[in-house]
Each structure stands twice: as C-alpha cells, then as structure tokens.
mmCIF file of C-alpha atoms and ligand atoms in Angstrom:
data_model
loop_
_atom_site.group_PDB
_atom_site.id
_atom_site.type_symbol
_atom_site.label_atom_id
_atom_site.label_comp_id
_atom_site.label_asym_id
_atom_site.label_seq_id
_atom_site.Cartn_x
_atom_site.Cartn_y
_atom_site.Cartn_z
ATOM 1 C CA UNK A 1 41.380 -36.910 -18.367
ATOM 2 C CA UNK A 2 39.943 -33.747 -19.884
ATOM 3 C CA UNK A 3 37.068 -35.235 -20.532
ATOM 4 C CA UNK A 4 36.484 -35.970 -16.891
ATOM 5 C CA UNK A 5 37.469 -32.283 -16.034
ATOM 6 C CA UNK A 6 34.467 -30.871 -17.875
ATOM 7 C CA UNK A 7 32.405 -33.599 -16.621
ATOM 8 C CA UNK A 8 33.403 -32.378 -12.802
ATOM 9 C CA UNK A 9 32.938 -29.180 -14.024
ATOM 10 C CA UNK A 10 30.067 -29.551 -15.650
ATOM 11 C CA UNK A 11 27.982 -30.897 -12.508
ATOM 12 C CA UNK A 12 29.441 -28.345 -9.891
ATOM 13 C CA UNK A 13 28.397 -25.505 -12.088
ATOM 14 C CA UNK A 14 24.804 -27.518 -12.422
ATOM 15 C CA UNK A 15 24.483 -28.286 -8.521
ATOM 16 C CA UNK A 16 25.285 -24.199 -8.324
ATOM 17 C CA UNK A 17 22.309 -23.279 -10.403
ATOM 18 C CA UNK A 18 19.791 -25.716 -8.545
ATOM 19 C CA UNK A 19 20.954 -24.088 -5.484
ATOM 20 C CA UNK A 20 20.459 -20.088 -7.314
ATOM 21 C CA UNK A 21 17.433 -18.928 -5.304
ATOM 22 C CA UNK A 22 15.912 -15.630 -5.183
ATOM 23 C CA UNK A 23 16.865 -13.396 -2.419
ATOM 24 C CA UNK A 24 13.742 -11.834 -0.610
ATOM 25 C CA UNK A 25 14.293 -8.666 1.446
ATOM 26 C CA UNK A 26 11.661 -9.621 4.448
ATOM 27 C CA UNK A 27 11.261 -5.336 5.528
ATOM 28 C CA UNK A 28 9.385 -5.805 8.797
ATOM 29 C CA UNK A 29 7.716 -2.751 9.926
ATOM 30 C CA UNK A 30 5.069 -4.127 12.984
ATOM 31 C CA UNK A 31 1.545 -4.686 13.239
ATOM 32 C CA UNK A 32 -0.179 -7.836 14.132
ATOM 33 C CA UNK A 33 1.637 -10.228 12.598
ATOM 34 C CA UNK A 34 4.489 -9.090 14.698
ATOM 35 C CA UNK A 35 1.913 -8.685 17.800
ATOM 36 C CA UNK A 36 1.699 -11.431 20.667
ATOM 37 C CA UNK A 37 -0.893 -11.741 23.679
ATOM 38 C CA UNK A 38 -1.443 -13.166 27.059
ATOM 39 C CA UNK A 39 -2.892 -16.127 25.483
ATOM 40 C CA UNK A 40 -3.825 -18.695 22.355
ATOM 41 C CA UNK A 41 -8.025 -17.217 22.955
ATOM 42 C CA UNK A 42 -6.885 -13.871 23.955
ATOM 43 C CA UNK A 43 -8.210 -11.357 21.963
ATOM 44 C CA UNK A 44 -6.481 -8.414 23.359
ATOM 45 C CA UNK A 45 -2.551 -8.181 22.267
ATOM 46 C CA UNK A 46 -0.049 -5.454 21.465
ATOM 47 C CA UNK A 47 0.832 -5.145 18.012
ATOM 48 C CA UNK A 48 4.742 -4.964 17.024
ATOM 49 C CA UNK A 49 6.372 -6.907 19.784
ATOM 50 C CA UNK A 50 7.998 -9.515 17.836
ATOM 51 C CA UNK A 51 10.719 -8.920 15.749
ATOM 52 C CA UNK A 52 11.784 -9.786 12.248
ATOM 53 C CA UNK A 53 13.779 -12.759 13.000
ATOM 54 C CA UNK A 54 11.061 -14.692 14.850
ATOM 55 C CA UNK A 55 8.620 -13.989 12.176
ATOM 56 C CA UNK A 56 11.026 -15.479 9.214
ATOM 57 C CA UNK A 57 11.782 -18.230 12.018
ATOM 58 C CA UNK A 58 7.868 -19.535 12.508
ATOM 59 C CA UNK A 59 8.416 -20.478 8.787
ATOM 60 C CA UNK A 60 11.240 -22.467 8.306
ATOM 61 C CA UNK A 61 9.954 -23.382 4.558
ATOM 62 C CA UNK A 62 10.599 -19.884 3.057
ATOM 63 C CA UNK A 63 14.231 -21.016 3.253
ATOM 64 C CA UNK A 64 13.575 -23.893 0.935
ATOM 65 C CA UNK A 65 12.154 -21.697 -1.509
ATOM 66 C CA UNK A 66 14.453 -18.284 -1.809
ATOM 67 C CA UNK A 67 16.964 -16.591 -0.216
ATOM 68 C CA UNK A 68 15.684 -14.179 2.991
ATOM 69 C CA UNK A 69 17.055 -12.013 4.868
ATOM 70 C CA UNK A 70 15.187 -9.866 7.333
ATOM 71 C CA UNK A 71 15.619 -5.982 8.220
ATOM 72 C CA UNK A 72 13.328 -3.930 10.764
ATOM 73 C CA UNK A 73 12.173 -0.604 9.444
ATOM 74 C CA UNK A 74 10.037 0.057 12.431
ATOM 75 C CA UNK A 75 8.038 -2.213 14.878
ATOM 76 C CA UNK A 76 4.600 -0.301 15.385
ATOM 77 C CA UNK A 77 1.028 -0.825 15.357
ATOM 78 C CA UNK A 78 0.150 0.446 11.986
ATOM 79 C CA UNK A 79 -2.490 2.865 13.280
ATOM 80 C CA UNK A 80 0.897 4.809 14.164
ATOM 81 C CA UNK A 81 2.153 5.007 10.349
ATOM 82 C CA UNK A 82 3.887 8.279 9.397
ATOM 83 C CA UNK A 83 5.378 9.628 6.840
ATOM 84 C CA UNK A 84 9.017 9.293 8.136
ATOM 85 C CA UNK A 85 8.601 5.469 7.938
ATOM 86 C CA UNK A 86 7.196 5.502 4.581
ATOM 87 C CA UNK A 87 10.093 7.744 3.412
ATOM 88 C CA UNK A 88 12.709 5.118 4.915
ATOM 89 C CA UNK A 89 10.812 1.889 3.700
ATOM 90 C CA UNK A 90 10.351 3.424 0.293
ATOM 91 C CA UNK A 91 14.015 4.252 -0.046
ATOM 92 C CA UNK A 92 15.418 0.975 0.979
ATOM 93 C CA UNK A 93 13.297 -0.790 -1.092
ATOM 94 C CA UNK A 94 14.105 1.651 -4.458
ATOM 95 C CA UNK A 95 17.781 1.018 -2.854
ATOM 96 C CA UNK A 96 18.026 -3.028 -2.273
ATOM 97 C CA UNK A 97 15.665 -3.271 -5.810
ATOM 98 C CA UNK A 98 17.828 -1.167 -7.757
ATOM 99 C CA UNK A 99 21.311 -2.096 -6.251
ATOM 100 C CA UNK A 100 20.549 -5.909 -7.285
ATOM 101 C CA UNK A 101 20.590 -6.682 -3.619
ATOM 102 C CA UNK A 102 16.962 -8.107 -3.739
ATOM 103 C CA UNK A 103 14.947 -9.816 -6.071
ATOM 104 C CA UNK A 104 11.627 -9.154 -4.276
ATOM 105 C CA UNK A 105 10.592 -7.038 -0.978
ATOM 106 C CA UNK A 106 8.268 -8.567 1.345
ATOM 107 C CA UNK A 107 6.572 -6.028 4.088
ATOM 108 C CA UNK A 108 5.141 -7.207 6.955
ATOM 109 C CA UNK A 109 2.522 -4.572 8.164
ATOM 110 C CA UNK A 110 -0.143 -4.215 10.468
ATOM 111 C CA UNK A 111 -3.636 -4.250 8.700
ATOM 112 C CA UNK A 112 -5.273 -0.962 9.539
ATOM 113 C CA UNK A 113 -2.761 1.312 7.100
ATOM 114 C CA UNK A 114 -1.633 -0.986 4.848
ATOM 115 C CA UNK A 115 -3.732 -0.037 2.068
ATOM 116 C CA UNK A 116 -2.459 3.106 2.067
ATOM 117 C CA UNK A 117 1.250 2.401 2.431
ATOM 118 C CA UNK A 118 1.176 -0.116 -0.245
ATOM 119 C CA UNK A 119 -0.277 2.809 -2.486
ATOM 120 C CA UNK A 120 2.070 4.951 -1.278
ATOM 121 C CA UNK A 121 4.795 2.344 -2.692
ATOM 122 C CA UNK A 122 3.227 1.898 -5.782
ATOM 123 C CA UNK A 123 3.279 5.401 -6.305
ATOM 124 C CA UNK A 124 6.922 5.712 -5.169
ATOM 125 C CA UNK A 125 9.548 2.281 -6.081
ATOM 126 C CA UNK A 126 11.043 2.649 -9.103
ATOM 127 C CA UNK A 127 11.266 -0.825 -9.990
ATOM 128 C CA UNK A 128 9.148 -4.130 -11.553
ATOM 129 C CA UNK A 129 10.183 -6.415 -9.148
ATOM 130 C CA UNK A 130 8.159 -7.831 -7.250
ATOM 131 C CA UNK A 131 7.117 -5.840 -3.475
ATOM 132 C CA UNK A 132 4.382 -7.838 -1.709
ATOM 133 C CA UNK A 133 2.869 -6.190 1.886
ATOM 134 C CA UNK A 134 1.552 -8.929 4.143
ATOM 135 C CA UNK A 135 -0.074 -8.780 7.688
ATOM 136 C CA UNK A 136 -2.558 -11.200 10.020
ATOM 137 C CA UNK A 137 -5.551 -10.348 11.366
ATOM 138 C CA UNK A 138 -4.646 -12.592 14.470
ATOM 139 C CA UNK A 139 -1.762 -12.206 16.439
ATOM 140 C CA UNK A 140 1.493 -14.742 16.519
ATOM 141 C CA UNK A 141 0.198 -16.413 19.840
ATOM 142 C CA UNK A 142 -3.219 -16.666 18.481
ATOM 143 C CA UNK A 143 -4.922 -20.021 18.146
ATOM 144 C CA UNK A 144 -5.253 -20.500 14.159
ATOM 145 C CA UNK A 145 -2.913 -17.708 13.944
ATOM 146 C CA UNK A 146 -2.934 -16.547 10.410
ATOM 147 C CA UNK A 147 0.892 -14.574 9.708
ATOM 148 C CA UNK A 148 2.975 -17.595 8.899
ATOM 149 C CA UNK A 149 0.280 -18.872 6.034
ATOM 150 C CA UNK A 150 -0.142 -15.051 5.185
ATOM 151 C CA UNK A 151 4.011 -14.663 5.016
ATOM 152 C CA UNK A 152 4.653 -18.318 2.880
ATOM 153 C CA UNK A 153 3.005 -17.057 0.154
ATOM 154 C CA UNK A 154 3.808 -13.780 0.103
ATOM 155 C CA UNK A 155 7.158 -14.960 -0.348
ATOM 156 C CA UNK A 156 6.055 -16.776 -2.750
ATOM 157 C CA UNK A 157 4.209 -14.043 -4.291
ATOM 158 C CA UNK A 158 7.519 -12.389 -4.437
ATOM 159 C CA UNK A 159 9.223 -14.841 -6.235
ATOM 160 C CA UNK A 160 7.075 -15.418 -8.928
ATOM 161 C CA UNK A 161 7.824 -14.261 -12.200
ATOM 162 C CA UNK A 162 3.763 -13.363 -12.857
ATOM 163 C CA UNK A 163 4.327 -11.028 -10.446
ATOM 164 C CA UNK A 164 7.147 -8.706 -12.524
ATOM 165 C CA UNK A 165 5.392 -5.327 -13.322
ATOM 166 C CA UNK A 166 2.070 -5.804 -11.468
ATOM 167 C CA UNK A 167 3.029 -3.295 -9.462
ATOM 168 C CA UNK A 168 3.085 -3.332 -5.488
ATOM 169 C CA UNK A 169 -0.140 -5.641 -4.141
ATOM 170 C CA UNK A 170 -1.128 -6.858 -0.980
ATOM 171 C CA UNK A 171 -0.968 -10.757 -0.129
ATOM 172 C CA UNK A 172 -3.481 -11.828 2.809
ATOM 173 C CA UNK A 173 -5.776 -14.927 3.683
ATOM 174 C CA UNK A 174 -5.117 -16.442 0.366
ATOM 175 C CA UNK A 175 -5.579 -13.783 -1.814
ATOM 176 C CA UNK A 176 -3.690 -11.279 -3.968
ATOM 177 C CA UNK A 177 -4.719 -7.885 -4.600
ATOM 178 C CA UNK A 178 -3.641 -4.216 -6.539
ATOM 179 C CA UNK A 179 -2.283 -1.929 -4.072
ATOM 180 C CA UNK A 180 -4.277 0.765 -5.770
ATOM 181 C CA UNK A 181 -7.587 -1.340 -5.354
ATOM 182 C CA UNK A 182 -7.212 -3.437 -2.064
ATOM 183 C CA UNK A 183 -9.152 -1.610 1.476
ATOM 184 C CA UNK A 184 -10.012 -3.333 4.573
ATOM 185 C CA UNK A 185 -13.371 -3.918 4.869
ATOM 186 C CA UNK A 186 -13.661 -5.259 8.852
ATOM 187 C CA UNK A 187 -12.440 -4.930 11.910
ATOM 188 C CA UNK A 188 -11.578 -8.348 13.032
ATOM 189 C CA UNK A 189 -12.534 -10.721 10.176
ATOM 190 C CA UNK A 190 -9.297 -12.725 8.128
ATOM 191 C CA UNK A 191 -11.440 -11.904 4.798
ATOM 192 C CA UNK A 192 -10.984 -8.309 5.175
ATOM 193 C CA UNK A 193 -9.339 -7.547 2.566
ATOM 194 C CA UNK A 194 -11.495 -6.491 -0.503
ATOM 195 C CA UNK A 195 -11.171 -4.906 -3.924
ATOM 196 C CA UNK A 196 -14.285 -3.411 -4.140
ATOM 197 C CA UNK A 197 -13.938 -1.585 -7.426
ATOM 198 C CA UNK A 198 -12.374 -4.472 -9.386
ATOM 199 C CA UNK A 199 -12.241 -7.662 -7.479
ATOM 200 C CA UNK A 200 -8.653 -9.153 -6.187
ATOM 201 C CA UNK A 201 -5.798 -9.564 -8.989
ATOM 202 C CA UNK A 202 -4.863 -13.218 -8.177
ATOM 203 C CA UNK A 203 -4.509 -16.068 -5.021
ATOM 204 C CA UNK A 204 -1.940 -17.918 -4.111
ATOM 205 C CA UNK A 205 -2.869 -21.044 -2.512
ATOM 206 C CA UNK A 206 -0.193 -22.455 0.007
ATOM 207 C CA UNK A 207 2.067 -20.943 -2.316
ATOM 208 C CA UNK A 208 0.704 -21.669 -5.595
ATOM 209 C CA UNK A 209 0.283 -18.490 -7.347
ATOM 210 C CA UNK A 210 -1.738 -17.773 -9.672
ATOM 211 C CA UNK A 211 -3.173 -14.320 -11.721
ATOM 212 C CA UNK A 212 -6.164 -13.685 -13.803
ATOM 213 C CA UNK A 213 -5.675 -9.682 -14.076
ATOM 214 C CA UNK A 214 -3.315 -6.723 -14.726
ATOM 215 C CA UNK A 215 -3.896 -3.522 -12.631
ATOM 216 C CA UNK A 216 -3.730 -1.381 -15.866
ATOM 217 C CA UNK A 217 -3.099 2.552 -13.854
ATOM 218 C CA UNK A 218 0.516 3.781 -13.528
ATOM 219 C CA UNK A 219 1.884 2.365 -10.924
ATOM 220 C CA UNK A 220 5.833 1.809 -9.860
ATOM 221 C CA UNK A 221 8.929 2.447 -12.755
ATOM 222 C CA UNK A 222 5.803 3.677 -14.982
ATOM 223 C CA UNK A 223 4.671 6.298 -12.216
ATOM 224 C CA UNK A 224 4.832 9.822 -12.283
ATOM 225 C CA UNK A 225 6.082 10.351 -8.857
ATOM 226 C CA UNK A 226 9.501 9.889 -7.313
ATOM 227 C CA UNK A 227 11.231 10.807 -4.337
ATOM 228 C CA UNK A 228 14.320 12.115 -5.021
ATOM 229 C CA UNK A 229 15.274 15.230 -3.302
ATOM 230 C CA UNK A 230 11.722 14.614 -1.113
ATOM 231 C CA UNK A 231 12.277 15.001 2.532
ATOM 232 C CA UNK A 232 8.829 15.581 3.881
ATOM 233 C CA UNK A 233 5.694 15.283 2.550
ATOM 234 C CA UNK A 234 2.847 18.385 2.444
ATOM 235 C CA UNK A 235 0.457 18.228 4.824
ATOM 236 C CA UNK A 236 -3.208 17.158 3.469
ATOM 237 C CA UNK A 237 -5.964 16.193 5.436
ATOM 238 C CA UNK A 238 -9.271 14.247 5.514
ATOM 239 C CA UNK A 239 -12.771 15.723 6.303
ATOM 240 C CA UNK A 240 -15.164 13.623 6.948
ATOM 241 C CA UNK A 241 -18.871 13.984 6.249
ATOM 242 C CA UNK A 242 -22.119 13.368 8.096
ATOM 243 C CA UNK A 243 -25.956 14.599 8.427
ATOM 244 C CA UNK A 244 -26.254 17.784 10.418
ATOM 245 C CA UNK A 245 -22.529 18.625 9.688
ATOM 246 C CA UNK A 246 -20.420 21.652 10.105
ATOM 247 C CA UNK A 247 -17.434 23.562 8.145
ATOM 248 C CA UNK A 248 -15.082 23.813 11.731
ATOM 249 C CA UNK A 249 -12.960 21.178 10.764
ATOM 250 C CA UNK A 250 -12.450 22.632 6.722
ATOM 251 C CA UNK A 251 -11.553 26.369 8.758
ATOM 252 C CA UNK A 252 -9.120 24.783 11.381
ATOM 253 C CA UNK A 253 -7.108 22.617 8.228
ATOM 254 C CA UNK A 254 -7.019 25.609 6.449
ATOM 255 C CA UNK A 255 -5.736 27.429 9.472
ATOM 256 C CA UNK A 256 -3.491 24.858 10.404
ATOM 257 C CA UNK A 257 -1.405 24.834 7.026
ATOM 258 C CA UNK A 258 -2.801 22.417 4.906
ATOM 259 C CA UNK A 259 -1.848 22.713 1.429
ATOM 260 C CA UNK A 260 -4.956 19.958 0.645
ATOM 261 C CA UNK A 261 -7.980 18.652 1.936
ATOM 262 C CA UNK A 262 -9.932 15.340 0.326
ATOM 263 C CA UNK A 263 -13.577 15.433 1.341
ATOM 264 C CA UNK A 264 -14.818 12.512 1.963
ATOM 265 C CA UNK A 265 -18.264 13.523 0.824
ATOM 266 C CA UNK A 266 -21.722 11.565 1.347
ATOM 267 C CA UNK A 267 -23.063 9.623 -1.807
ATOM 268 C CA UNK A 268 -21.340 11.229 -4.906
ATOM 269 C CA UNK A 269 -18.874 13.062 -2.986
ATOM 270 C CA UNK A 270 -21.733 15.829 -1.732
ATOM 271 C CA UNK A 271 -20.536 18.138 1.143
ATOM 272 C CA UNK A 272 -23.452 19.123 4.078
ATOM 273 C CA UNK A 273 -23.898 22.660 2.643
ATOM 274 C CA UNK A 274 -22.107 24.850 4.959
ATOM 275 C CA UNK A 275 -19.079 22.341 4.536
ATOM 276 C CA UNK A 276 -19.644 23.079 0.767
ATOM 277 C CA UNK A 277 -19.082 26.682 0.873
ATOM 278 C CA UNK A 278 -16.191 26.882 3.748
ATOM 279 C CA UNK A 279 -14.058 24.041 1.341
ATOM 280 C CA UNK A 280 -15.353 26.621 -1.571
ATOM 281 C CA UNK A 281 -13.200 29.336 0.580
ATOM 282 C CA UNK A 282 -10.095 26.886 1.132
ATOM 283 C CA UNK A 283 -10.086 26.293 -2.757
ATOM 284 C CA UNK A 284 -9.735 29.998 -3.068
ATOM 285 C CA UNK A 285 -7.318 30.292 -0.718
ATOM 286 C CA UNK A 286 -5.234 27.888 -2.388
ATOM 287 C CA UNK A 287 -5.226 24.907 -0.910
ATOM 288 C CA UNK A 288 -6.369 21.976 -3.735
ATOM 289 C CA UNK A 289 -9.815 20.171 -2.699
ATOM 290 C CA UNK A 290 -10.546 16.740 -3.740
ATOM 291 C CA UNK A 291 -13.979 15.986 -3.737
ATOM 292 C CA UNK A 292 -14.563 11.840 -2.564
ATOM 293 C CA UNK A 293 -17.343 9.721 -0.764
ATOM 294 C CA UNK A 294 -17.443 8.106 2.051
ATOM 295 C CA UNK A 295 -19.191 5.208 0.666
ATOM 296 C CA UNK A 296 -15.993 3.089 -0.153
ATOM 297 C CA UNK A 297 -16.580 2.375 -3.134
ATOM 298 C CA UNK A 298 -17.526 3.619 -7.061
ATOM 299 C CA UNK A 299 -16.278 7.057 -8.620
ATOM 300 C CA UNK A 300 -17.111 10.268 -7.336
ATOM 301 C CA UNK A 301 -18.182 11.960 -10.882
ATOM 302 C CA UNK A 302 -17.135 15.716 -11.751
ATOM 303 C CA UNK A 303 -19.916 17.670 -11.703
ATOM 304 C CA UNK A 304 -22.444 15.451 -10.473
ATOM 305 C CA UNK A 305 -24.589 17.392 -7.957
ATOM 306 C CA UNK A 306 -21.797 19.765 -7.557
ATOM 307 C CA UNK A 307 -20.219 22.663 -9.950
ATOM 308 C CA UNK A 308 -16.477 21.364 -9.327
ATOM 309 C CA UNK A 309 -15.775 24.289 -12.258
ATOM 310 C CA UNK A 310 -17.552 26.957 -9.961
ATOM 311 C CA UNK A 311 -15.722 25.706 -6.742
ATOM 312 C CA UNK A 312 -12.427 24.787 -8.212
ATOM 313 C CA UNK A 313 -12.915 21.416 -6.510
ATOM 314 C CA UNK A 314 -10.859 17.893 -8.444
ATOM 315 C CA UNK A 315 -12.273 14.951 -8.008
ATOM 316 C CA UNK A 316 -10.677 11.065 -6.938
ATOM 317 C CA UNK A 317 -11.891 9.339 -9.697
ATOM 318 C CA UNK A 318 -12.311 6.017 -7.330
ATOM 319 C CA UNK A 319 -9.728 6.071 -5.168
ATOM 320 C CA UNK A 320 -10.929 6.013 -1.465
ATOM 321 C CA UNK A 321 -10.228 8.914 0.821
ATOM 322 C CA UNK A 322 -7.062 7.335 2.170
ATOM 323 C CA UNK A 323 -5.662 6.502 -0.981
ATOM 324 C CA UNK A 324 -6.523 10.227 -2.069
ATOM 325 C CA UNK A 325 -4.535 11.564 0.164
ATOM 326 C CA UNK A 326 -1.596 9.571 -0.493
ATOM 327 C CA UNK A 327 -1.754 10.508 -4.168
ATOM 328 C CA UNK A 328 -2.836 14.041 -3.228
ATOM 329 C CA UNK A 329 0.760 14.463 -0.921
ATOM 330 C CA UNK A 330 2.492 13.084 -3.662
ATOM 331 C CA UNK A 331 1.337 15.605 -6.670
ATOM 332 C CA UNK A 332 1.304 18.510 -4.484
ATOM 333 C CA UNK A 333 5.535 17.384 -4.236
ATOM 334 C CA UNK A 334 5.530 17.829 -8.334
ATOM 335 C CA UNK A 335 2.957 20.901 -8.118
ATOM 336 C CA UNK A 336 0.122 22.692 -7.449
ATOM 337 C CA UNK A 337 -1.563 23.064 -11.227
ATOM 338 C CA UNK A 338 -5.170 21.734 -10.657
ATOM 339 C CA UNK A 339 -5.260 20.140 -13.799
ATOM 340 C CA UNK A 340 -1.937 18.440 -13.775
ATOM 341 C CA UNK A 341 -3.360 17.018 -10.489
ATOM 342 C CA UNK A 342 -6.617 15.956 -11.856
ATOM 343 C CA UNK A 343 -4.764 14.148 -14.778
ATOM 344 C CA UNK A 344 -2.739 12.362 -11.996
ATOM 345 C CA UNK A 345 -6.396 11.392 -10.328
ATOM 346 C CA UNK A 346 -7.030 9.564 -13.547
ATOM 347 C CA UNK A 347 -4.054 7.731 -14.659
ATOM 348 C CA UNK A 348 -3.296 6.680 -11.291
HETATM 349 N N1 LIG B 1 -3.782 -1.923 14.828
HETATM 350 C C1 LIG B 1 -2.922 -2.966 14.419
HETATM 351 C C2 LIG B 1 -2.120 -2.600 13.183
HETATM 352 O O1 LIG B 1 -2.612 -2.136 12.200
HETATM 353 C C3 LIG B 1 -3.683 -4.186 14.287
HETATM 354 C C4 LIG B 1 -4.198 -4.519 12.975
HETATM 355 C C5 LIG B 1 -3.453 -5.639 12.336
HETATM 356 O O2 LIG B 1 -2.250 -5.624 12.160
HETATM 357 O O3 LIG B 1 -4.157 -6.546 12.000
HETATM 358 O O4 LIG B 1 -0.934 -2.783 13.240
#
C-alpha cells in the first residue's frame, strides 16, 4: 500500500515538473508591431494601436513554451520615447526580475528608438536574466507581417539559459544582437538591424537559439549605473554636423540648460570650425562635451585631429550618438568628473 503511495506520489510530483515553465513578462510599450493599417498592401499605418493581449494572442505557441503574461507600459510610436517611460519600464522590469515574479522580460517596441532604450536597460536592470526587446518592421495587418515570428523567438530568446548574463539584446528578423552594439540601419527594410562594430551576438531560428559571442562591456547587475533615488534624467542633447555648418544650435543647448551635448562630428568626430570653438565655450561653461561621428560606425579617437586636452572635450569610444547620450544622462546622474565619465565611455 505504501509502496503505491510513493508511486502516486512520485508521478504527480513528475507531471508537476514537466508542466514548470518559465514565466515571461511580455512589457508592451507600442510601435509597429502593435501598429495596424487600412489594409494587407497598405503601407501607411499607425503605430501602437493594438494592445498587449492581441499581440501574445496572434501566437498561440508561446503558451506551449513558457508561462506569459502581458502588461502595457505605454502604447506609442517609438519616435515618441521619453524618459518617463524608460523610468517606468526600467523599474518594473528591476521589480518583476528581482521579486522572482519573472524569469525573462520581453519588450515589444517600435523600431526607430529601440536601440537606444535597450541601452538604456542594459545600463539600468540589475539583473542576469534574460530581457529581450522585439519589434516588426511591418505592421500586424501587413501581408508577410513580421511581429509574431519576431515575438516567438524572442520568447524564446528569453527562455534560454545561453541567454543568462548577456546582458539586454535585441531579437528581430532572425537575429540576436548586444543592446550596446545593435542600430537600425534602414528605414523600411526587415534586415535593419545591424551590429556594425562587432557583428550580431547570436540567431534564433523559429526558436532555435543559438550564440557564438559574449558582449564583454559592463552591462546590467555588472553596470555602474542604477536608478535608485533617480527621478528624472539631465537634459543632454545631440548636435549634428554638416558642411557649411554653424555653432546656433551648441549656443541655444547651452542656453537652454543642458548639462551635456554629444557632437555628432563628421569623420573622426571633427566639428565645422565655428561649431568647434562655440562647444569649446560650452565645455568651459560646464556642460561635458562628447566628441562622436556621424558616420555610424568605428571609434571616434582622442586626440585625433582635435586637442580634446585643450578643449576639455571626452570622447564615445564607439558608441553612436544615440547611445552616447543615453550613457552620457546616465553618468551625469553619478557626476560630473570628466574623467570618471570618460572611464564610463570605455568600460561601457
Ligand atoms: N515609428 C514607429 C516606431 O518606432 C515605426 C517603426 C517600427 O516600429 O518599426 O514605433
């Protein structure tokens, strides 16, 4: 009789273990994934019209495979991304990650920021679980619409082992790629996503995941930054460069309270002239200047055509202007010691 006890209990406590699946956090936050048009050849849609529960609904097989539940942070087109969103999606995730809640976080995300607020994440979650960001370059209505491939494997993404302590990455048309290192590189095309400084990290074919590298720069519980006690984030801006240029935009940033401004030079990070001297003046005035290129790839190097000593200018390493700024808002929250900042620049 005992015997058959234990053999009862035995196999309910096995069938409970075949049934243990991950539980993914889905953290939908708009974009065109969520976006829907007038038709399946339409190219003109709104982005962010569809909410979480549809999404996780056009693919019934993420069920099979984990756990999911779906929250909405925000349902915008991703051109609208702000800081308040980033602080709210970044808590909640530190919050379901750390609480045990969630095994994984997958973001959905429209395509035109989400290279810089999966940097921003990496910079900011305090965890090595996995946190995925997904998107579509065509819309849920779209014929071949590409979201419910692109959110199957990011789900699976998220519940792969391999992908403990490779920080936050970016899942999209197959492939898998460092938040750090991932831009998009065109306006309408599925392969848009490129790392052009290292190459992607891994793909994952209909869910088959697989790496062959380790983004090696701090990233997530090994990061410098955290946002406790951080409410809002310093305001830093972007100048770009171009032939025939002219410093107005430097003089109104600095006049309109920003505490930094990342040039986005031409070639090796080189300011027109006049813009030169007038970021010359905001570095004096205080405001940190990170010298970058607008050529989207490679590093801007200190002291290359310009005396960063003389000017009091840092340099991005080669992080892209975007991703300058995000790391730029973040040190100037810890403080506003050039150097400290500079070592930041080039661990991560
Ligand atoms: N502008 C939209 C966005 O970023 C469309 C880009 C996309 O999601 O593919 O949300």
């Amino acid at each position: 009789m005992r015997l058959i006890f234990k053999a009862v209990l035995l196999m309910i406590l096995g069938a409970t273990l075949a049934v243990a699946k991950p539980t993914i956090y889905i953290l939908a936050t708009g974009g065109t994934i969520a976006g829907s048009g007038s038709g399946s050849l339409d190219s003109s849609y709104t982005s962010g019209t569809v909410t979480v529960d549809k999404l996780i609904a056009a693919v019934p097989d993420i069920n099979k495979i984990a756990t999911i539940k779906g929250e909405q942070i925000s349902n915008i087109g991703s051109q609208d991304m702000n800081n308040e969103v980033w602080l709210k999606l970044a808590n909640r995730i530190n919050e379901l990650l750390n609480s045990g809640k969630a095994d994984g976080i997958v973001v959905t995300h429209g395509t035109d920021t989400m290279e810089e607020t999966a940097y921003f994440l990496n910079l900011v979650v305090k965890s090595d679980k996995p946190v995925v960001l997904v998107g579509a370059m065509r819309n849920s209505g779209s014929l071949s619409a590409d979201g419910p491939l692109n959110l199957f494997n990011a789900v699976n993404v998220a519940i792969s082992k391999d992908s403990v302590g490779k920080g936050v990455v970016v899942v999209m048309n197959d492939e898998i790629h460092a938040a750090r290192e991932v831009t998009k590189t065109n306006t309408t095309g599925v392969d848009t996503f490129k790392s052009p400084n290292s190459g992607k990290i891994g793909t994952v074919f209909y869910g088959n995941v697989k790496y062959y590298m380790n983004p090696i720069r701090k990233h997530t519980a090994s990061s410098a930054f955290d946002l406790t006690g951080v409410k809002e984030l310093p305001r830093v801006d972007i100048i770009y460069s171009h032939a025939n240029d002219n410093p107005d935009f430097v003089n109104v940033a600095v006049k309109n309270g920003a505490k930094g401004i990342v040039s986005a030079g031409l070639g090796n990070g080189n300011p027109y002239f006049s813009v030169l001297e007038a970021l010359g003046e905001a570095s004096k005035a205080g405001v940190v200047v990170v010298r970058d290129s607008r050529v989207g790839s490679g590093e801007t190097t200190m002291n290359g055509e310009i005396d960063d000593a003389k000017y009091g200018f840092l340099t991005c390493d080669n992080l892209n202007a975007q991703k300058a700024r995000v790391l730029l808002m973040l040190a100037l929250t810890k403080t506003s010691d050039k150097a400290k900042i500079q070592e930041f620049f080039l661990t991560h």
